[in-house]
PDB file of C-alpha atoms in Angstrom:
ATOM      1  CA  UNK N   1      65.665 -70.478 133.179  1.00 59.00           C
ATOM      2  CA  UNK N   2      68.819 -69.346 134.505  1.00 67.00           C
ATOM      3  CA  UNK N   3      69.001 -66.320 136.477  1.00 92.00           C
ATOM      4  CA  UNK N   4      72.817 -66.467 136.232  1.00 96.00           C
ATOM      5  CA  UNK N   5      74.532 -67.027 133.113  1.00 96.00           C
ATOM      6  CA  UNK N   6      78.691 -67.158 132.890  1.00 97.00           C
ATOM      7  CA  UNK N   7      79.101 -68.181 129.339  1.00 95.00           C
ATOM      8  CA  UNK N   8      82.768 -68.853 129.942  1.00 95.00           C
ATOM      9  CA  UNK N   9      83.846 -72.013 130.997  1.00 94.00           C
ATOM     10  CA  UNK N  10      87.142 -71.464 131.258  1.00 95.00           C
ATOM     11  CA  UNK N  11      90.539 -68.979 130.133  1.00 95.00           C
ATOM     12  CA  UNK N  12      93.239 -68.097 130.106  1.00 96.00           C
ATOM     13  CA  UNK N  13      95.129 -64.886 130.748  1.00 97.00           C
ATOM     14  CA  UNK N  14      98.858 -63.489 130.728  1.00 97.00           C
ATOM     15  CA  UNK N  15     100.700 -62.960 134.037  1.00 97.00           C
ATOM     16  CA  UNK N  16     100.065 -58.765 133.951  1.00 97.00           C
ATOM     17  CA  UNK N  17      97.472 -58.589 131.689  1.00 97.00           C
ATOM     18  CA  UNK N  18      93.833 -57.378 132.312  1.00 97.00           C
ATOM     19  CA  UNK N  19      91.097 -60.131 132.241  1.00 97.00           C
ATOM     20  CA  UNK N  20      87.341 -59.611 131.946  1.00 98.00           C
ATOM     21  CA  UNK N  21      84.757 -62.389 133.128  1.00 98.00           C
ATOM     22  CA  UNK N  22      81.453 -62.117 131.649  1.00 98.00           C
ATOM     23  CA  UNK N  23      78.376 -62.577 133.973  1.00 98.00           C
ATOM     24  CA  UNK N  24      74.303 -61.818 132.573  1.00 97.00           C
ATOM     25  CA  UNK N  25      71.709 -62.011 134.699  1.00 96.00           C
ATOM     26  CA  UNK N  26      68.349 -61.958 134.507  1.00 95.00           C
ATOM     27  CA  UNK N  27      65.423 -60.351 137.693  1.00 92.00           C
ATOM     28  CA  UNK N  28      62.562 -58.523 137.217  1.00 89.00           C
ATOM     29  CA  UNK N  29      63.379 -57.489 140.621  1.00 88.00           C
ATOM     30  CA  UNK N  30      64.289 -53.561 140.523  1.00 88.00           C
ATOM     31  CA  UNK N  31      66.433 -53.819 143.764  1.00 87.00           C
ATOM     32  CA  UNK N  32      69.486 -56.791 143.600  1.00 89.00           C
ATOM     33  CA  UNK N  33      72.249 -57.785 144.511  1.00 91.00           C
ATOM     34  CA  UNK N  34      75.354 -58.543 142.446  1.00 94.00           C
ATOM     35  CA  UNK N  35      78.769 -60.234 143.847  1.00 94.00           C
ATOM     36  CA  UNK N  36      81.481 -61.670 142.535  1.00 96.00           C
ATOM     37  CA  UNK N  37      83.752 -64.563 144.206  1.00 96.00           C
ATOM     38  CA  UNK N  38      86.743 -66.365 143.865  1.00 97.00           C
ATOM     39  CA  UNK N  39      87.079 -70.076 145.126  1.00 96.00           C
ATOM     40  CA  UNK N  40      90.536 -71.577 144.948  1.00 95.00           C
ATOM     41  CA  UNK N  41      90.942 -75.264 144.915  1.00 91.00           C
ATOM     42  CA  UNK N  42      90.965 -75.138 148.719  1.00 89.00           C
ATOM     43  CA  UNK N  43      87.180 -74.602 148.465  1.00 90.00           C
ATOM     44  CA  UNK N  44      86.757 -71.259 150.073  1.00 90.00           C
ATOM     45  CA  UNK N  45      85.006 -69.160 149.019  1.00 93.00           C
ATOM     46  CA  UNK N  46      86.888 -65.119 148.729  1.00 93.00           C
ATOM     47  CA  UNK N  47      84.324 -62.174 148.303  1.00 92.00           C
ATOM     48  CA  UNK N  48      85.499 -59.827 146.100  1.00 95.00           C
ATOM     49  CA  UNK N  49      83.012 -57.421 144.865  1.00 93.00           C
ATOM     50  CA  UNK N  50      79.639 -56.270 145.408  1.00 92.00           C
ATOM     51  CA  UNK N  51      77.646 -54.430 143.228  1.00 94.00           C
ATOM     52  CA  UNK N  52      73.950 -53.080 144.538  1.00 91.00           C
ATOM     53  CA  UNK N  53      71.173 -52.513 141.406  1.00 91.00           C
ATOM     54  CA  UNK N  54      71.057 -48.663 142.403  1.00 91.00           C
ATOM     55  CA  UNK N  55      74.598 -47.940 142.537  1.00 90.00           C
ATOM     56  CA  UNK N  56      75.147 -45.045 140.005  1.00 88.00           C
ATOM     57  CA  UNK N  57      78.814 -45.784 139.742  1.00 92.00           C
ATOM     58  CA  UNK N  58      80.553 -49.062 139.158  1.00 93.00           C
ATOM     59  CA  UNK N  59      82.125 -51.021 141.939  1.00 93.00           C
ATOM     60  CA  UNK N  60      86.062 -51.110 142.067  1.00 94.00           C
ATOM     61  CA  UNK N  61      88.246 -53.003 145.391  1.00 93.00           C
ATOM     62  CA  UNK N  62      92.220 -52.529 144.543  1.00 96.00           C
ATOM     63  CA  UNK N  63      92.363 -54.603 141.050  1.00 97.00           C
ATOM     64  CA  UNK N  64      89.073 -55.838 140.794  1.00 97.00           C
ATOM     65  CA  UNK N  65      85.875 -53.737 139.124  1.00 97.00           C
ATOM     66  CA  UNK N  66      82.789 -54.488 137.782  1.00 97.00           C
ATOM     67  CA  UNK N  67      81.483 -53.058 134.589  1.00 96.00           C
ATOM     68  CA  UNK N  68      77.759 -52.867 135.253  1.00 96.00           C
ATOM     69  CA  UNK N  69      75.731 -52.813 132.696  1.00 96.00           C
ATOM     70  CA  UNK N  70      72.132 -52.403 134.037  1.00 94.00           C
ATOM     71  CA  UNK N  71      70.420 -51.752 130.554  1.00 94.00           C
ATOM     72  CA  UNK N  72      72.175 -54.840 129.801  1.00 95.00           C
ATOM     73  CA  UNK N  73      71.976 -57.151 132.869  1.00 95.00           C
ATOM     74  CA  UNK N  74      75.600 -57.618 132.637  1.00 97.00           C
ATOM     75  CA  UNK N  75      77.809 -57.438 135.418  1.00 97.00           C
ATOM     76  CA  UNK N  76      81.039 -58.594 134.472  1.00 98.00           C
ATOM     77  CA  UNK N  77      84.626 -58.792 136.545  1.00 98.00           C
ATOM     78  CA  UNK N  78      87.764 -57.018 135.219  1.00 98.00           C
ATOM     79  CA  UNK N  79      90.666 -58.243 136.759  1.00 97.00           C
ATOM     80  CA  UNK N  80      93.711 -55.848 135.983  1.00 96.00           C
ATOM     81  CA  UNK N  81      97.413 -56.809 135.717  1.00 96.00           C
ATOM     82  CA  UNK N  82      96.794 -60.607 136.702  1.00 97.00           C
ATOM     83  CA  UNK N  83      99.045 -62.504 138.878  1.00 97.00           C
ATOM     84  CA  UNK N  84      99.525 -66.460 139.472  1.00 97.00           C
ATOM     85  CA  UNK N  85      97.534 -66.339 142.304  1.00 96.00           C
ATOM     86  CA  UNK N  86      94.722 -65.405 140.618  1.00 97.00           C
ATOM     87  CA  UNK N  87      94.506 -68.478 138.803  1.00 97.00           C
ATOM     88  CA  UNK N  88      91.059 -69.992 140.642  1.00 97.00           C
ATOM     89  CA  UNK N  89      87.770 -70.480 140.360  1.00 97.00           C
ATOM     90  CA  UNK N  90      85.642 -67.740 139.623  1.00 98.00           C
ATOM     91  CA  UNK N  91      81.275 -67.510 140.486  1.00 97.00           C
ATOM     92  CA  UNK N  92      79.346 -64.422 139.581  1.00 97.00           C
ATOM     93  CA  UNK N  93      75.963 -64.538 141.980  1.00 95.00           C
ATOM     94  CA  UNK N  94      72.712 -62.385 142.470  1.00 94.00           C
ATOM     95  CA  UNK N  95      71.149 -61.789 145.915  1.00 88.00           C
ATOM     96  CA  UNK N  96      67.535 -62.670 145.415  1.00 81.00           C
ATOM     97  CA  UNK N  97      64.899 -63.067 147.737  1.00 76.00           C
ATOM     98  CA  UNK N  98      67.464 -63.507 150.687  1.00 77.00           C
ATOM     99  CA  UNK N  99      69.760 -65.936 149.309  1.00 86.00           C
ATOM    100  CA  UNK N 100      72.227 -65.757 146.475  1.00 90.00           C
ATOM    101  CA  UNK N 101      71.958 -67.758 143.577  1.00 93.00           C
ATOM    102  CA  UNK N 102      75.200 -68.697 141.511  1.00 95.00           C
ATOM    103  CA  UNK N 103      76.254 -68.739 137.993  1.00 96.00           C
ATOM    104  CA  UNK N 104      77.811 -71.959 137.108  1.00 96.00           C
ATOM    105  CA  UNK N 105      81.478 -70.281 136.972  1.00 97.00           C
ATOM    106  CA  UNK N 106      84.547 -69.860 135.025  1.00 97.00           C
ATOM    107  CA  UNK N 107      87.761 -71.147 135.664  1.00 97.00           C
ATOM    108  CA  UNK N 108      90.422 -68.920 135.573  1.00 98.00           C
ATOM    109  CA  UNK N 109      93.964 -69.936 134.492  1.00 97.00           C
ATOM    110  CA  UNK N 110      97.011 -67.671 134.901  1.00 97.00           C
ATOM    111  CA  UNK N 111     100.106 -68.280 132.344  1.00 96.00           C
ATOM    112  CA  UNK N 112     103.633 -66.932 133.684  1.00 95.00           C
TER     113      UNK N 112
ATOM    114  CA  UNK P   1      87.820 -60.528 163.469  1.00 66.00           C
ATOM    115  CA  UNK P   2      87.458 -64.032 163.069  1.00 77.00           C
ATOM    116  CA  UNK P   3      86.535 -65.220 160.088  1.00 91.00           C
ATOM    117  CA  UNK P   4      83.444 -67.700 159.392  1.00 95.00           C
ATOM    118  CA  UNK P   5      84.780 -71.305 160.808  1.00 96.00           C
ATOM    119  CA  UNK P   6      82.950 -74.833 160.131  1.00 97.00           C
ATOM    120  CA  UNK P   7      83.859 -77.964 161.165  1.00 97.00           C
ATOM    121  CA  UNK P   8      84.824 -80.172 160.699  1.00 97.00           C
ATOM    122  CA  UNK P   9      86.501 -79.842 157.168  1.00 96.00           C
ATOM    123  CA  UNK P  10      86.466 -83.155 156.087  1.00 96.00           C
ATOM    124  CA  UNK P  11      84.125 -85.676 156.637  1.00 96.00           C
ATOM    125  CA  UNK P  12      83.620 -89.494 155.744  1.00 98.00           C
ATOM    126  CA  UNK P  13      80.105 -90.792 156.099  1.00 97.00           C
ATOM    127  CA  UNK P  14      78.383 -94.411 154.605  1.00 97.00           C
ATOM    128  CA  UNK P  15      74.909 -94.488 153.388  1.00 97.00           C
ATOM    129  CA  UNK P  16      72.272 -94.087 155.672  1.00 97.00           C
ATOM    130  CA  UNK P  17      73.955 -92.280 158.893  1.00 98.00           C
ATOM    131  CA  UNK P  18      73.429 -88.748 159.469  1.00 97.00           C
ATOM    132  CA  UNK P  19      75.528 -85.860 159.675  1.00 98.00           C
ATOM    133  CA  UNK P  20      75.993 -82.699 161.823  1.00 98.00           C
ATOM    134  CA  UNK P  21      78.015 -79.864 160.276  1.00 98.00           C
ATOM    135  CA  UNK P  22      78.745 -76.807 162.310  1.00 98.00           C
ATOM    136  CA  UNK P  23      79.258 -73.099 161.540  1.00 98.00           C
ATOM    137  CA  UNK P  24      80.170 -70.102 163.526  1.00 97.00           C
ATOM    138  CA  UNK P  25      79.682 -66.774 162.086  1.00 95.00           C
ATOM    139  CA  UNK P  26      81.757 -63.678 161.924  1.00 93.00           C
ATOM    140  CA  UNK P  27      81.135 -62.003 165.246  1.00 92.00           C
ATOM    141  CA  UNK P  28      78.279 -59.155 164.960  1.00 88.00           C
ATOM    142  CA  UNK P  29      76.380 -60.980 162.239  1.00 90.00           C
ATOM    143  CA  UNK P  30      73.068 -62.755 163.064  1.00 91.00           C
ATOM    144  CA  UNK P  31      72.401 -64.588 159.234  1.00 91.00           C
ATOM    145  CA  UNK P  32      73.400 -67.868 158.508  1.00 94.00           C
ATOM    146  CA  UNK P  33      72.909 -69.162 154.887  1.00 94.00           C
ATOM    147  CA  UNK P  34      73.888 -72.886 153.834  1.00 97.00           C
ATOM    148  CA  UNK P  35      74.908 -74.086 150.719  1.00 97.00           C
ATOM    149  CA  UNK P  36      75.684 -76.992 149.041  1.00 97.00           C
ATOM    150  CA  UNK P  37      78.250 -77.312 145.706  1.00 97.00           C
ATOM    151  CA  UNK P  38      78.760 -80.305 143.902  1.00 96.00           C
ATOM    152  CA  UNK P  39      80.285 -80.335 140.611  1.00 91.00           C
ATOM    153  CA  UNK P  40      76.860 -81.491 138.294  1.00 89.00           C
ATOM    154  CA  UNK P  41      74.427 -79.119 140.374  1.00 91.00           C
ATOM    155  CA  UNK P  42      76.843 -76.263 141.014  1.00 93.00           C
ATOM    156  CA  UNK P  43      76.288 -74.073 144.253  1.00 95.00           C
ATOM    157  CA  UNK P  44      73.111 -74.523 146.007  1.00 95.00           C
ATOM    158  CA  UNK P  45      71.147 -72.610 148.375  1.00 95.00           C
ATOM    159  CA  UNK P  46      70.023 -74.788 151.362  1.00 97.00           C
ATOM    160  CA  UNK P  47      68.440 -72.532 153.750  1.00 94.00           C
ATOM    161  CA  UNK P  48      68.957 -69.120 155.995  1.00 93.00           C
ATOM    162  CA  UNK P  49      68.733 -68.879 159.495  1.00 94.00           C
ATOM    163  CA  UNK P  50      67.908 -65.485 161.333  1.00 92.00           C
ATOM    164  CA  UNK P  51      67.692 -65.096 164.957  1.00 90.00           C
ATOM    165  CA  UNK P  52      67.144 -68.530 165.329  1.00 94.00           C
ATOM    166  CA  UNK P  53      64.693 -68.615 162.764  1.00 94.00           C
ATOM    167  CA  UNK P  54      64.663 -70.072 159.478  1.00 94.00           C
ATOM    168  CA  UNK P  55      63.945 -67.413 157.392  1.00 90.00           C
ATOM    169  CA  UNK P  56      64.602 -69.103 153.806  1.00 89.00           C
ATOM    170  CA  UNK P  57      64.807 -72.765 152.427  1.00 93.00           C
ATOM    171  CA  UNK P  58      65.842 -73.597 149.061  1.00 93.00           C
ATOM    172  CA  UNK P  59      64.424 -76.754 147.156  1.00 93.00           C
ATOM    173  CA  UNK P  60      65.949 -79.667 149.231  1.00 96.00           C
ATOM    174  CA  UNK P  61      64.236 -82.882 150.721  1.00 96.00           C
ATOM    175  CA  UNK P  62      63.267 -82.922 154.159  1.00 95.00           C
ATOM    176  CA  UNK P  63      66.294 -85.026 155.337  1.00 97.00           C
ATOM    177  CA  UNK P  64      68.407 -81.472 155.023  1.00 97.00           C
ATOM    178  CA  UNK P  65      67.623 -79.577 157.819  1.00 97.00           C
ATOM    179  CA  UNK P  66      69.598 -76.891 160.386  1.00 97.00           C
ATOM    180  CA  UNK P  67      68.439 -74.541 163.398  1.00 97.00           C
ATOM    181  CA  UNK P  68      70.646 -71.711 165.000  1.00 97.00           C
ATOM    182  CA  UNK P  69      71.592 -71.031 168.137  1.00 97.00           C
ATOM    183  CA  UNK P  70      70.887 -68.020 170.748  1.00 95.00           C
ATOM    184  CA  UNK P  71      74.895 -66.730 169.860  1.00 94.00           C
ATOM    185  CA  UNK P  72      74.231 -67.044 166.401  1.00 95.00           C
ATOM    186  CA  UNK P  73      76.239 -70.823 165.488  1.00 97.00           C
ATOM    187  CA  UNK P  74      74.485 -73.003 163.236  1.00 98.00           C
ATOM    188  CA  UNK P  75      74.166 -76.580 162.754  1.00 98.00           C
ATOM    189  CA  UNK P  76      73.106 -78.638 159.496  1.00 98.00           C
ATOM    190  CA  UNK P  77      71.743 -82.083 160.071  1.00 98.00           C
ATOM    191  CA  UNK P  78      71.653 -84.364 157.026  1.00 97.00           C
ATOM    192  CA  UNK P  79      69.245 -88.009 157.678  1.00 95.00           C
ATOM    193  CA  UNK P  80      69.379 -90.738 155.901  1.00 96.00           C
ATOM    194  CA  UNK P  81      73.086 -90.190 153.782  1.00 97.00           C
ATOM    195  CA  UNK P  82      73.053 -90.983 150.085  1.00 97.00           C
ATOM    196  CA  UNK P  83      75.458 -91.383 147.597  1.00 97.00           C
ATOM    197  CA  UNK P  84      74.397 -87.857 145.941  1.00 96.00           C
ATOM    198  CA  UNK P  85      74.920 -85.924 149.521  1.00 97.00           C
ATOM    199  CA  UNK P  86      78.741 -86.089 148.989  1.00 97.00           C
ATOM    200  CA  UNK P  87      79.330 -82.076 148.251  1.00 97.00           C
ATOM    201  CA  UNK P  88      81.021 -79.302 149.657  1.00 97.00           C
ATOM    202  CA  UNK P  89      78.841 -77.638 152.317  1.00 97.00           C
ATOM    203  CA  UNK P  90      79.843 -74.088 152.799  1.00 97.00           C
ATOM    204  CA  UNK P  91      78.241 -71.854 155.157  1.00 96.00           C
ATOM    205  CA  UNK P  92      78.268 -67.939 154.841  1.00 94.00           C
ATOM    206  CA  UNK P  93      77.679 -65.005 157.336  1.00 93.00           C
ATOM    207  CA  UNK P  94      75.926 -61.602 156.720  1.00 89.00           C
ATOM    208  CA  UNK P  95      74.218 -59.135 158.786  1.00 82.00           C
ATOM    209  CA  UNK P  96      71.216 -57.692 157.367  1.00 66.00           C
ATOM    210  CA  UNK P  97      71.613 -54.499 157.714  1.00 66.00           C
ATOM    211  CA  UNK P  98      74.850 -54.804 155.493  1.00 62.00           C
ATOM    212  CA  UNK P  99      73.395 -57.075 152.688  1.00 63.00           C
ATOM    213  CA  UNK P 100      76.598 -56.313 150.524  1.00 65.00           C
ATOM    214  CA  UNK P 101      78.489 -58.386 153.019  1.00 74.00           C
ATOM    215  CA  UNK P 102      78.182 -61.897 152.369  1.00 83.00           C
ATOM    216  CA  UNK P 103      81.304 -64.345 153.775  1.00 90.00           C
ATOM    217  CA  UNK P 104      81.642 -67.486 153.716  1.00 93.00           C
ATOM    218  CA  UNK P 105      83.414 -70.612 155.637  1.00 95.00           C
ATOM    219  CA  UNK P 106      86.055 -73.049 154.529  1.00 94.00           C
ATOM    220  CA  UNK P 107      83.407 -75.304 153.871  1.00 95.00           C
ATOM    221  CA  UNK P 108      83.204 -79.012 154.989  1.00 97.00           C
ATOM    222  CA  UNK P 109      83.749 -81.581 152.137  1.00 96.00           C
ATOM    223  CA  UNK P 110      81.587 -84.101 152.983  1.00 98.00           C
ATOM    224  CA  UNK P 111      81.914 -87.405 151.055  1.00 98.00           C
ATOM    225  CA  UNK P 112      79.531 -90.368 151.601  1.00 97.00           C
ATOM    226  CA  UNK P 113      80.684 -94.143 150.652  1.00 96.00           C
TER     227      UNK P 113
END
C-alpha cells in the first residue's frame, strides 16, 4: 500500500497566484516526519518544509506552508503568490523508520 | 557551509562494470542516506550510514552496497551494471539530533549502455 499518496500528477498555476499540492499519508506510527521538496530539472533536490507529527501549529518558511491535517493524514503544500521559478518538480515524503519514503510527485507548471 | 557534493555528476557505464559514487556531507552531520530515482520506480531508499555503520537498507539486491568513512564521506558501489541501474543517485545529509534536517546532493545521473 502506499504510505505516500500525491494524487496530482501535474498543474498548473498563474504567475501570483496561490497553489496548494495535495499529499495523504498513511503510519500507524504516532511520531513522523513530514517534508516537502522541490526538484528542478537539474535533479536536485531543494528542502522546503518540514513538518514533525507533534507540532501543534502548522509549518510556514517565507511562501511556503503546510496545512496539516493530522485527523486527516494530509499534509499538503501551499505555495503563495507563485513565480516562474517555481515551476519544478514537486515530492511530498514521510520520515519512517530512519529513511524517508516519497510520494510519487506532482509536477508543477507556472504560466506567466 | 558547504552544501552536500557527489561526484561525479554524470556517469556512463556498460553492462557488467561496477560503479563507485561518492558523497560528502554537510559539515557537522554524521548520516548518510542513498537513494535511487528513476522515472517507473520513483525515489528509492538505498541505505543509511551512521558513524560508519550501516544503520538502514532498503529492498535492493546485494550488488548495491556503500560504507562511510571516519570524516563522515560515503561511497556507493554498484557490481555487476544492468540496464535497469541507469537512475539518478542522490545522496542526502542529516544529523540525528536534527531529524527535520534532511539535504540532499546534486545527485549523479548514472546511465548504463
Amino acid at each position: 500500500a502506499q504510505k505516500i499518496t500525491q494524487t496530482q500528477p501535474g498543474m498548473f498555476v498563474q504567475e501570483k497566484e496561490a497553489v496548494t499540492l495535495d499529499c495523504t499519508y498513511d503510519t500507524s506510527d504516532p511520531s513522523y516526519g513530514l517534508f516537502w521538496y522541490k526538484q528542478p530539472s537539474s535533479g536536485e533536490m531543494i528542502f522546503l518544509i518540514y513538518q514533525g507529527s507533534y507540532d501543534q501549529q502548522n509549518a510556514t518558511e517565507g511562501r511556503y506552508s503546510l496545512n496539516f491535517q493530522k485527523a486527516r493524514k494530509s499534509a499538503n503544500l501551499v505555495i503563495s503568490a507563485s513565480q516562474l521559478g517555481d515551476s519544478a518538480m514537486y515530492f511530498c515524503a514521510m520520515r519512517e523508520a530512519g529513511k524517508l519514503i516519497f510520494g510519487q510527485g506532482t509536477e508543477l507548471s507556472v504560466k506567466p | 557551509k558547504a552544501g552536500v557534493t557527489q561526484t561525479p555528476r554524470y556517469l556512463i557505464k556498460t553492462r557488467g562494470q561496477q560503479v563507485t559514487l561518492s558523497c560528502s556531507p554537510i559539515s557537522g552531520h554524521r548520516s548518510v542516506s542513498w537513494y535511487q530515482q528513476t522515472p517507473g520506480q520513483g525515489l528509492q531508499f538505498l541505505f543509511e550510514y551512521f558513524s560508519e555503520t550501516q544503520r538502514n537498507k532498503g529492498n535492493f539486491p546485494g550488488r548495491f552496497s556503500g560504507r562511510q568513512f571516519s570524516n563522515s564521506r560515503s561511497e556507493m558501489n554498484v557490481s555487476t551494471l544492468e540496464l535497469g541501474d541507469s537512475a539518478l543517485y542522490l545522496c542526502a545529509s542529516s544529523e540525528p539530533s536534527s531529524y527535520n534536517e534532511q539535504f540532499f546532493g546534486p545527485g549523479t545521473r548514472l546511465t548504463v549502455l
